[in-house]
Amino acid sequence: VSTFSRDASIVIANKEHGFKKTIKVKQGAFEPSVEVSESVAYVPTAGATKNISITSNITWYATCDQDWVTLSAANGAEGTSTLAITVDPSASIDDRSATVRIYNNRYGINRTISVHQVAFVPELAVSTEAIESSVQGLNRQVTVNSNISWYATCDQDWVTVTPANGVGGTSTLAIS
């Protein structure tokens, strides 16, 4: 396999009768190819796996510049194959990006897949922001919806809040 075109001549001859025929042979250059189905992958905060199809007529290699991205393979062979790009969930309040590189240095092939993950947006919501109580006492429930851990405290000792903390999802606070 040559990356250069090349020429040859085949000579068929009979010296006794003076016949000579020449056949020209021309071989085109081998053109290495690696194609990826997507050059950009968007991933939610919760993380995900993106499958990228790679079609190649040479062996290819894969790396990523971030440790929160895992690749299903470090290389692949000729033909069509799938590279799974798994992105861990993010707790960062900033968007983050990674670059997956598909390459073959021998043939000067370099393809990139940009992976973009949106920032984690902390959420904490309560079903009410004000409670009124009669003189007989207080016995209410408040719903807390969150995707983060939370703590409940009160600045007065005549109010009790249980539970005192939660880990996300939907929780019910008993306020008495």
Coordinates of N, CA and C in Angstrom, one line a residue:
V1 N 0.9 -1.2 0.0 CA 0.0 0.0 0.0 C 0.9 1.2 0.0
S2 N 0.7 2.0 -1.0 CA 1.5 3.2 -1.2 C 0.6 4.5 -1.2
T3 N 1.1 5.5 -0.5 CA 0.3 6.8 -0.6 C 0.7 7.6 -1.8
F4 N 1.6 7.1 -2.6 CA 2.0 7.7 -3.9 C 1.5 6.9 -5.1
S5 N 1.1 7.6 -6.1 CA 0.8 6.9 -7.4 C 2.1 6.4 -8.0
R6 N 2.0 5.3 -8.8 CA 3.3 4.8 -9.3 C 3.0 4.2 -10.7
D7 N 4.0 4.1 -11.5 CA 3.9 3.6 -12.9 C 4.9 2.5 -13.1
A8 N 4.6 1.6 -14.0 CA 5.4 0.5 -14.4 C 5.2 0.2 -15.9
S9 N 6.2 -0.5 -16.5 CA 6.1 -0.9 -17.9 C 6.4 -2.4 -18.0
I10 N 5.5 -3.0 -18.7 CA 5.7 -4.5 -18.9 C 6.1 -4.6 -20.4
V11 N 7.2 -5.2 -20.7 CA 7.7 -5.3 -22.1 C 7.5 -6.8 -22.5
I12 N 6.8 -7.0 -23.6 CA 6.7 -8.4 -24.2 C 7.4 -8.3 -25.5
A13 N 8.4 -9.2 -25.7 CA 9.3 -9.1 -26.9 C 9.6 -10.4 -27.4
N14 N 10.0 -10.4 -28.7 CA 10.6 -11.5 -29.4 C 11.7 -10.9 -30.2
K15 N 12.9 -11.1 -29.8 CA 14.1 -10.5 -30.4 C 14.3 -11.1 -31.8
E16 N 14.0 -12.4 -32.0 CA 14.3 -13.1 -33.3 C 13.5 -12.4 -34.4
H17 N 12.2 -12.1 -34.1 CA 11.4 -11.5 -35.1 C 11.2 -10.0 -35.0
G18 N 11.8 -9.4 -33.9 CA 11.8 -8.0 -33.8 C 10.5 -7.4 -33.3
F19 N 9.8 -8.2 -32.6 CA 8.5 -7.7 -32.0 C 8.7 -7.3 -30.6
K20 N 8.0 -6.2 -30.3 CA 8.1 -5.7 -28.9 C 6.8 -4.9 -28.7
K21 N 6.2 -5.3 -27.6 CA 5.0 -4.6 -27.1 C 5.2 -4.2 -25.7
T22 N 4.7 -3.0 -25.4 CA 4.8 -2.4 -24.0 C 3.4 -2.2 -23.5
I23 N 3.2 -2.6 -22.2 CA 2.0 -2.4 -21.5 C 2.3 -1.4 -20.4
K24 N 1.6 -0.3 -20.3 CA 1.8 0.7 -19.3 C 0.9 0.3 -18.1
V25 N 1.4 0.3 -16.9 CA 0.6 0.0 -15.7 C 0.7 1.3 -14.8
K26 N -0.5 1.7 -14.4 CA -0.5 2.9 -13.5 C -1.3 2.5 -12.3
Q27 N -0.8 2.7 -11.2 CA -1.5 2.5 -9.9 C -1.7 3.8 -9.2
G28 N -3.0 4.1 -8.8 CA -3.3 5.3 -8.1 C -2.8 5.2 -6.6
A29 N -2.7 6.3 -6.0 CA -2.2 6.3 -4.6 C -3.3 5.9 -3.7
F30 N -2.9 5.2 -2.6 CA -3.9 4.8 -1.6 C -4.3 6.1 -0.8
E31 N -5.5 6.2 -0.6 CA -6.0 7.4 0.1 C -6.6 7.0 1.4
P32 N -5.9 7.1 2.5 CA -6.4 6.7 3.8 C -7.6 7.6 4.2
S33 N -8.5 7.0 4.9 CA -9.8 7.7 5.2 C -10.3 7.2 6.6
V34 N -10.6 8.2 7.4 CA -11.3 8.0 8.6 C -12.4 9.0 8.7
E35 N -13.7 8.6 8.8 CA -14.8 9.5 8.9 C -15.6 9.2 10.2
V36 N -16.0 10.2 10.8 CA -16.8 10.1 12.1 C -18.2 10.6 11.8
S37 N -19.2 10.0 12.4 CA -20.6 10.4 12.1 C -21.0 11.7 12.7
E38 N -20.3 12.1 13.8 CA -20.6 13.4 14.5 C -19.3 14.0 14.9
S39 N -19.2 15.3 14.7 CA -18.0 16.0 15.2 C -18.2 16.8 16.5
V40 N -19.5 16.9 16.9 CA -19.9 17.5 18.1 C -20.9 16.7 18.8
A41 N -20.7 16.5 20.2 CA -21.7 15.7 21.0 C -22.1 16.6 22.2
Y42 N -23.4 16.8 22.3 CA -23.9 17.5 23.5 C -24.4 16.5 24.5
V43 N -24.0 16.7 25.8 CA -24.4 15.7 26.8 C -25.0 16.5 28.0
P44 N -26.1 15.9 28.5 CA -26.8 16.6 29.7 C -25.9 16.5 30.9
T45 N -26.3 17.3 31.9 CA -25.6 17.4 33.2 C -25.5 16.0 33.8
A46 N -26.6 15.2 33.7 CA -26.7 13.9 34.3 C -25.7 12.9 33.7
G47 N -25.0 13.3 32.6 CA -24.1 12.4 31.9 C -24.9 11.5 30.9
A48 N -24.2 10.9 30.0 CA -24.8 10.0 29.0 C -23.7 9.3 28.2
T49 N -24.1 8.4 27.4 CA -23.2 7.7 26.5 C -23.7 8.1 25.1
K50 N -22.7 8.6 24.3 CA -23.0 8.9 22.9 C -22.2 7.9 22.0
N51 N -22.9 7.3 21.1 CA -22.3 6.3 20.1 C -22.0 7.0 18.8
I52 N -20.7 7.0 18.5 CA -20.2 7.6 17.3 C -19.8 6.5 16.3
S53 N -20.3 6.6 15.1 CA -19.9 5.6 14.1 C -18.6 6.1 13.4
I54 N -17.7 5.2 13.2 CA -16.4 5.5 12.6 C -16.2 4.6 11.4
T55 N -16.1 5.1 10.2 CA -15.8 4.4 9.0 C -14.4 4.7 8.5
S56 N -13.6 3.6 8.3 CA -12.2 3.8 8.1 C -11.7 2.7 7.1
N57 N -10.6 3.0 6.4 CA -9.9 2.0 5.6 C -8.5 1.8 6.2
I58 N -8.3 2.3 7.4 CA -7.0 2.1 8.1 C -7.3 1.9 9.6
T59 N -6.3 1.4 10.3 CA -6.5 1.4 11.8 C -6.5 2.8 12.3
W60 N -7.3 3.0 13.3 CA -7.4 4.3 13.9 C -7.2 4.2 15.4
Y61 N -6.8 5.3 16.1 CA -6.6 5.3 17.5 C -7.5 6.4 18.1
A62 N -7.8 6.3 19.4 CA -8.7 7.3 20.1 C -8.1 7.7 21.4
T63 N -8.2 9.0 21.7 CA -7.8 9.5 23.1 C -8.8 10.6 23.4
C64 N -8.8 10.9 24.7 CA -9.6 12.1 25.2 C -8.8 12.8 26.1
D65 N -9.0 14.2 26.2 CA -8.2 15.0 27.0 C -8.8 15.3 28.4
Q66 N -9.9 14.6 28.7 CA -10.5 14.8 30.1 C -10.7 13.4 30.7
D67 N -10.5 13.3 32.0 CA -10.7 12.1 32.7 C -12.2 11.8 33.1
W68 N -13.1 12.7 32.8 CA -14.5 12.5 33.1 C -15.2 11.9 31.9
V69 N -14.4 11.6 30.8 CA -14.9 11.0 29.6 C -14.2 9.7 29.4
T70 N -15.0 8.6 29.2 CA -14.5 7.3 29.0 C -14.8 6.8 27.6
L71 N -13.8 6.3 26.9 CA -14.0 5.7 25.5 C -14.1 4.2 25.6
S72 N -15.0 3.7 24.8 CA -15.2 2.2 24.8 C -14.0 1.5 24.1
A73 N -13.2 2.2 23.3 CA -12.0 1.5 22.7 C -10.9 2.5 22.5
A74 N -9.7 2.0 22.5 CA -8.5 2.9 22.3 C -8.1 2.9 20.8
N75 N -8.7 1.9 20.1 CA -8.4 1.9 18.6 C -9.4 1.0 17.9
G76 N -9.4 1.1 16.6 CA -10.3 0.3 15.8 C -9.7 -0.1 14.5
A77 N -10.3 -1.0 13.8 CA -9.7 -1.5 12.5 C -10.5 -1.0 11.3
E78 N -10.1 -1.4 10.2 CA -10.8 -1.1 8.9 C -12.2 -1.5 9.0
G79 N -13.1 -0.7 8.3 CA -14.5 -1.0 8.3 C -15.3 0.1 9.1
T80 N -16.5 -0.3 9.5 CA -17.3 0.6 10.3 C -17.5 0.0 11.7
S81 N -17.2 0.9 12.7 CA -17.3 0.5 14.0 C -18.0 1.6 14.9
T82 N -18.3 1.3 16.1 CA -18.9 2.2 17.0 C -18.0 2.5 18.1
L83 N -17.8 3.8 18.4 CA -17.0 4.3 19.5 C -18.0 4.9 20.5
A84 N -18.2 4.2 21.7 CA -19.0 4.8 22.7 C -18.3 5.8 23.6
I85 N -18.8 7.0 23.7 CA -18.2 8.0 24.5 C -19.1 8.2 25.7
T86 N -18.6 7.8 26.9 CA -19.4 7.9 28.1 C -18.9 9.1 28.9
V87 N -19.9 10.0 29.3 CA -19.6 11.2 30.0 C -20.2 11.1 31.4
D88 N -19.3 11.3 32.4 CA -19.8 11.2 33.8 C -20.7 12.3 34.1
P89 N -21.6 12.2 35.1 CA -22.5 13.3 35.6 C -21.6 14.4 36.1
S90 N -22.1 15.6 35.9 CA -21.3 16.8 36.4 C -22.0 17.5 37.6
A91 N -21.2 17.9 38.5 CA -21.6 18.7 39.7 C -21.1 20.1 39.5
S92 N -20.4 20.4 38.4 CA -19.9 21.7 38.2 C -20.9 22.7 37.8
I93 N -20.8 23.9 38.3 CA -21.7 25.0 38.0 C -21.3 25.7 36.7
D94 N -20.3 25.2 36.1 CA -19.8 25.7 34.8 C -19.9 24.6 33.7
D95 N -20.2 25.0 32.5 CA -20.2 24.1 31.4 C -18.8 23.5 31.2
R96 N -18.7 22.3 30.7 CA -17.4 21.8 30.5 C -17.3 21.1 29.1
S97 N -16.1 21.1 28.6 CA -15.8 20.5 27.3 C -14.6 19.6 27.3
A98 N -14.7 18.6 26.4 CA -13.6 17.7 26.2 C -13.4 17.5 24.7
T99 N -12.2 17.0 24.3 CA -11.9 16.7 22.9 C -11.5 15.3 22.8
V100 N -12.3 14.6 22.0 CA -11.9 13.2 21.6 C -11.2 13.3 20.3
R101 N -10.0 12.6 20.3 CA -9.2 12.7 19.0 C -9.1 11.3 18.4
I102 N -9.5 11.2 17.1 CA -9.4 10.0 16.4 C -8.3 10.2 15.4
Y103 N -7.3 9.3 15.4 CA -6.1 9.7 14.6 C -5.4 8.4 14.1
N104 N -4.5 8.6 13.1 CA -3.5 7.7 12.7 C -2.3 8.5 12.2
N105 N -1.3 8.5 13.1 CA -0.1 9.4 12.8 C 0.6 9.0 11.5
R106 N 0.7 7.7 11.2 CA 1.4 7.2 10.0 C 0.8 7.9 8.8
Y107 N -0.5 8.0 8.7 CA -1.1 8.6 7.5 C -1.5 10.1 7.7
G108 N -1.2 10.7 8.8 CA -1.5 12.1 9.0 C -3.0 12.3 9.2
I109 N -3.7 11.4 9.7 CA -5.1 11.5 9.9 C -5.4 12.0 11.3
N110 N -6.2 13.0 11.4 CA -6.6 13.6 12.7 C -8.1 14.1 12.7
R111 N -9.0 13.5 13.4 CA -10.3 13.9 13.4 C -10.6 14.2 14.9
T112 N -11.5 15.2 15.2 CA -11.8 15.5 16.5 C -13.3 15.5 16.7
I113 N -13.7 15.1 17.9 CA -15.1 15.2 18.3 C -15.2 16.0 19.6
S114 N -15.9 17.2 19.5 CA -16.0 18.1 20.6 C -17.2 17.6 21.5
V115 N -16.9 17.4 22.8 CA -17.9 16.9 23.7 C -18.2 18.1 24.6
H116 N -19.5 18.5 24.7 CA -20.0 19.6 25.5 C -21.0 19.2 26.5
Q117 N -20.8 19.5 27.8 CA -21.7 19.1 28.8 C -22.2 20.4 29.5
V118 N -23.5 20.5 29.7 CA -24.0 21.7 30.3 C -23.8 21.7 31.8
A119 N -23.7 22.9 32.4 CA -23.4 23.1 33.8 C -24.6 22.5 34.6
F120 N -24.2 22.1 35.8 CA -25.2 21.7 36.8 C -25.8 22.9 37.4
V121 N -27.2 22.9 37.4 CA -27.9 24.0 37.9 C -28.6 23.6 39.2
P122 N -28.1 24.1 40.3 CA -28.7 23.6 41.6 C -30.1 24.2 41.7
E123 N -31.0 23.3 42.2 CA -32.4 23.8 42.4 C -32.9 23.4 43.8
L124 N -33.6 24.4 44.4 CA -34.2 24.1 45.7 C -35.5 25.0 45.7
A125 N -36.6 24.3 45.8 CA -37.9 24.9 45.9 C -38.7 24.4 47.0
V126 N -39.5 25.3 47.6 CA -40.4 24.9 48.7 C -41.8 25.2 48.3
S127 N -42.8 24.5 48.8 CA -44.2 24.7 48.4 C -44.8 26.0 49.0
T128 N -44.2 26.5 50.0 CA -44.7 27.8 50.5 C -43.5 28.5 51.1
E129 N -43.6 29.9 51.1 CA -42.6 30.7 51.7 C -43.0 31.4 52.9
A130 N -44.3 31.2 53.3 CA -44.8 31.8 54.5 C -45.9 30.9 55.2
I131 N -45.8 30.8 56.5 CA -46.8 30.0 57.2 C -47.4 30.9 58.4
E132 N -48.7 30.9 58.5 CA -49.3 31.6 59.6 C -49.9 30.5 60.5
S133 N -49.8 30.8 61.8 CA -50.3 29.8 62.8 C -51.2 30.5 63.8
S134 N -52.2 29.7 64.2 CA -53.1 30.3 65.3 C -52.4 30.1 66.6
V135 N -53.0 30.6 67.6 CA -52.5 30.6 69.0 C -52.5 29.1 69.5
Q136 N -53.3 28.3 68.9 CA -53.3 26.9 69.4 C -52.1 26.1 69.0
G137 N -51.3 26.6 68.1 CA -50.0 25.9 67.7 C -49.9 25.7 66.2
L138 N -48.8 25.1 65.9 CA -48.5 25.0 64.5 C -48.3 23.5 64.2
N139 N -48.9 23.1 63.1 CA -48.7 21.7 62.6 C -48.9 21.7 61.1
R140 N -47.9 22.0 60.3 CA -48.0 22.1 58.9 C -46.9 21.2 58.2
Q141 N -47.2 21.0 56.9 CA -46.2 20.3 56.0 C -45.8 21.1 54.9
V142 N -44.6 21.1 54.6 CA -44.0 21.8 53.4 C -43.3 20.8 52.6
T143 N -43.5 20.9 51.3 CA -42.8 20.1 50.3 C -41.5 20.8 49.8
V144 N -40.4 20.0 49.8 CA -39.1 20.5 49.4 C -38.8 19.7 48.1
N145 N -38.5 20.4 47.0 CA -38.0 19.7 45.8 C -36.6 20.3 45.5
S146 N -35.7 19.4 45.3 CA -34.3 19.8 45.1 C -33.5 18.8 44.3
N147 N -32.4 19.2 43.7 CA -31.5 18.3 43.1 C -30.1 18.4 43.8
I148 N -30.2 18.9 45.1 CA -29.0 19.1 45.9 C -29.3 18.7 47.3
S149 N -28.3 18.5 48.1 CA -28.6 18.2 49.6 C -29.0 19.6 50.2
W150 N -29.8 19.5 51.3 CA -30.2 20.7 52.0 C -30.3 20.5 53.5
Y151 N -30.3 21.5 54.2 CA -30.4 21.5 55.7 C -31.5 22.5 56.1
A152 N -32.3 22.1 57.1 CA -33.4 23.0 57.6 C -33.1 23.3 59.0
T153 N -33.1 24.6 59.3 CA -32.9 25.1 60.7 C -33.9 26.2 60.9
C154 N -34.1 26.5 62.2 CA -35.0 27.6 62.6 C -34.3 28.5 63.6
D155 N -34.6 29.8 63.5 CA -33.9 30.7 64.4 C -34.7 30.8 65.8
Q156 N -35.8 30.1 65.9 CA -36.5 30.1 67.2 C -36.7 28.7 67.7
D157 N -36.6 28.5 69.0 CA -36.7 27.2 69.6 C -38.1 26.7 69.8
W158 N -39.1 27.5 69.6 CA -40.5 27.1 69.7 C -41.1 26.5 68.4
V159 N -40.2 26.5 67.3 CA -40.6 25.8 66.0 C -39.6 24.6 65.8
T160 N -40.3 23.5 65.5 CA -39.5 22.3 65.2 C -39.7 21.9 63.8
V161 N -38.6 21.6 63.1 CA -38.6 21.2 61.7 C -38.0 19.8 61.6
T162 N -38.7 18.8 61.0 CA -38.2 17.5 60.8 C -38.6 17.0 59.4
P163 N -37.7 16.4 58.7 CA -36.3 16.1 59.0 C -35.4 17.4 58.9
A164 N -34.3 17.3 59.5 CA -33.4 18.5 59.5 C -32.5 18.6 58.2
N165 N -32.6 17.5 57.3 CA -31.8 17.6 56.1 C -32.4 16.6 55.1
G166 N -32.0 16.8 53.8 CA -32.4 15.9 52.7 C -31.3 15.9 51.7
V167 N -31.5 14.9 50.7 CA -30.4 14.7 49.8 C -30.9 15.0 48.3
G168 N -32.0 15.6 48.1 CA -32.5 15.9 46.8 C -33.8 15.1 46.6
G169 N -34.4 15.4 45.4 CA -35.7 14.7 45.2 C -36.8 15.5 45.9
T170 N -37.9 14.8 46.2 CA -39.0 15.5 46.9 C -39.1 15.0 48.3
S171 N -39.1 15.9 49.3 CA -39.2 15.6 50.7 C -40.3 16.4 51.3
T172 N -40.9 15.9 52.4 CA -41.9 16.6 53.2 C -41.3 17.0 54.5
L173 N -41.4 18.3 54.8 CA -41.0 18.8 56.1 C -42.2 18.9 57.0
A174 N -42.1 18.4 58.2 CA -43.1 18.6 59.2 C -42.7 19.8 60.1
I175 N -43.5 20.8 60.2 CA -43.2 22.0 60.9 C -44.2 22.1 62.0
S176 N -43.8 22.1 63.3 CA -44.7 22.2 64.4 C -44.1 23.1 65.4

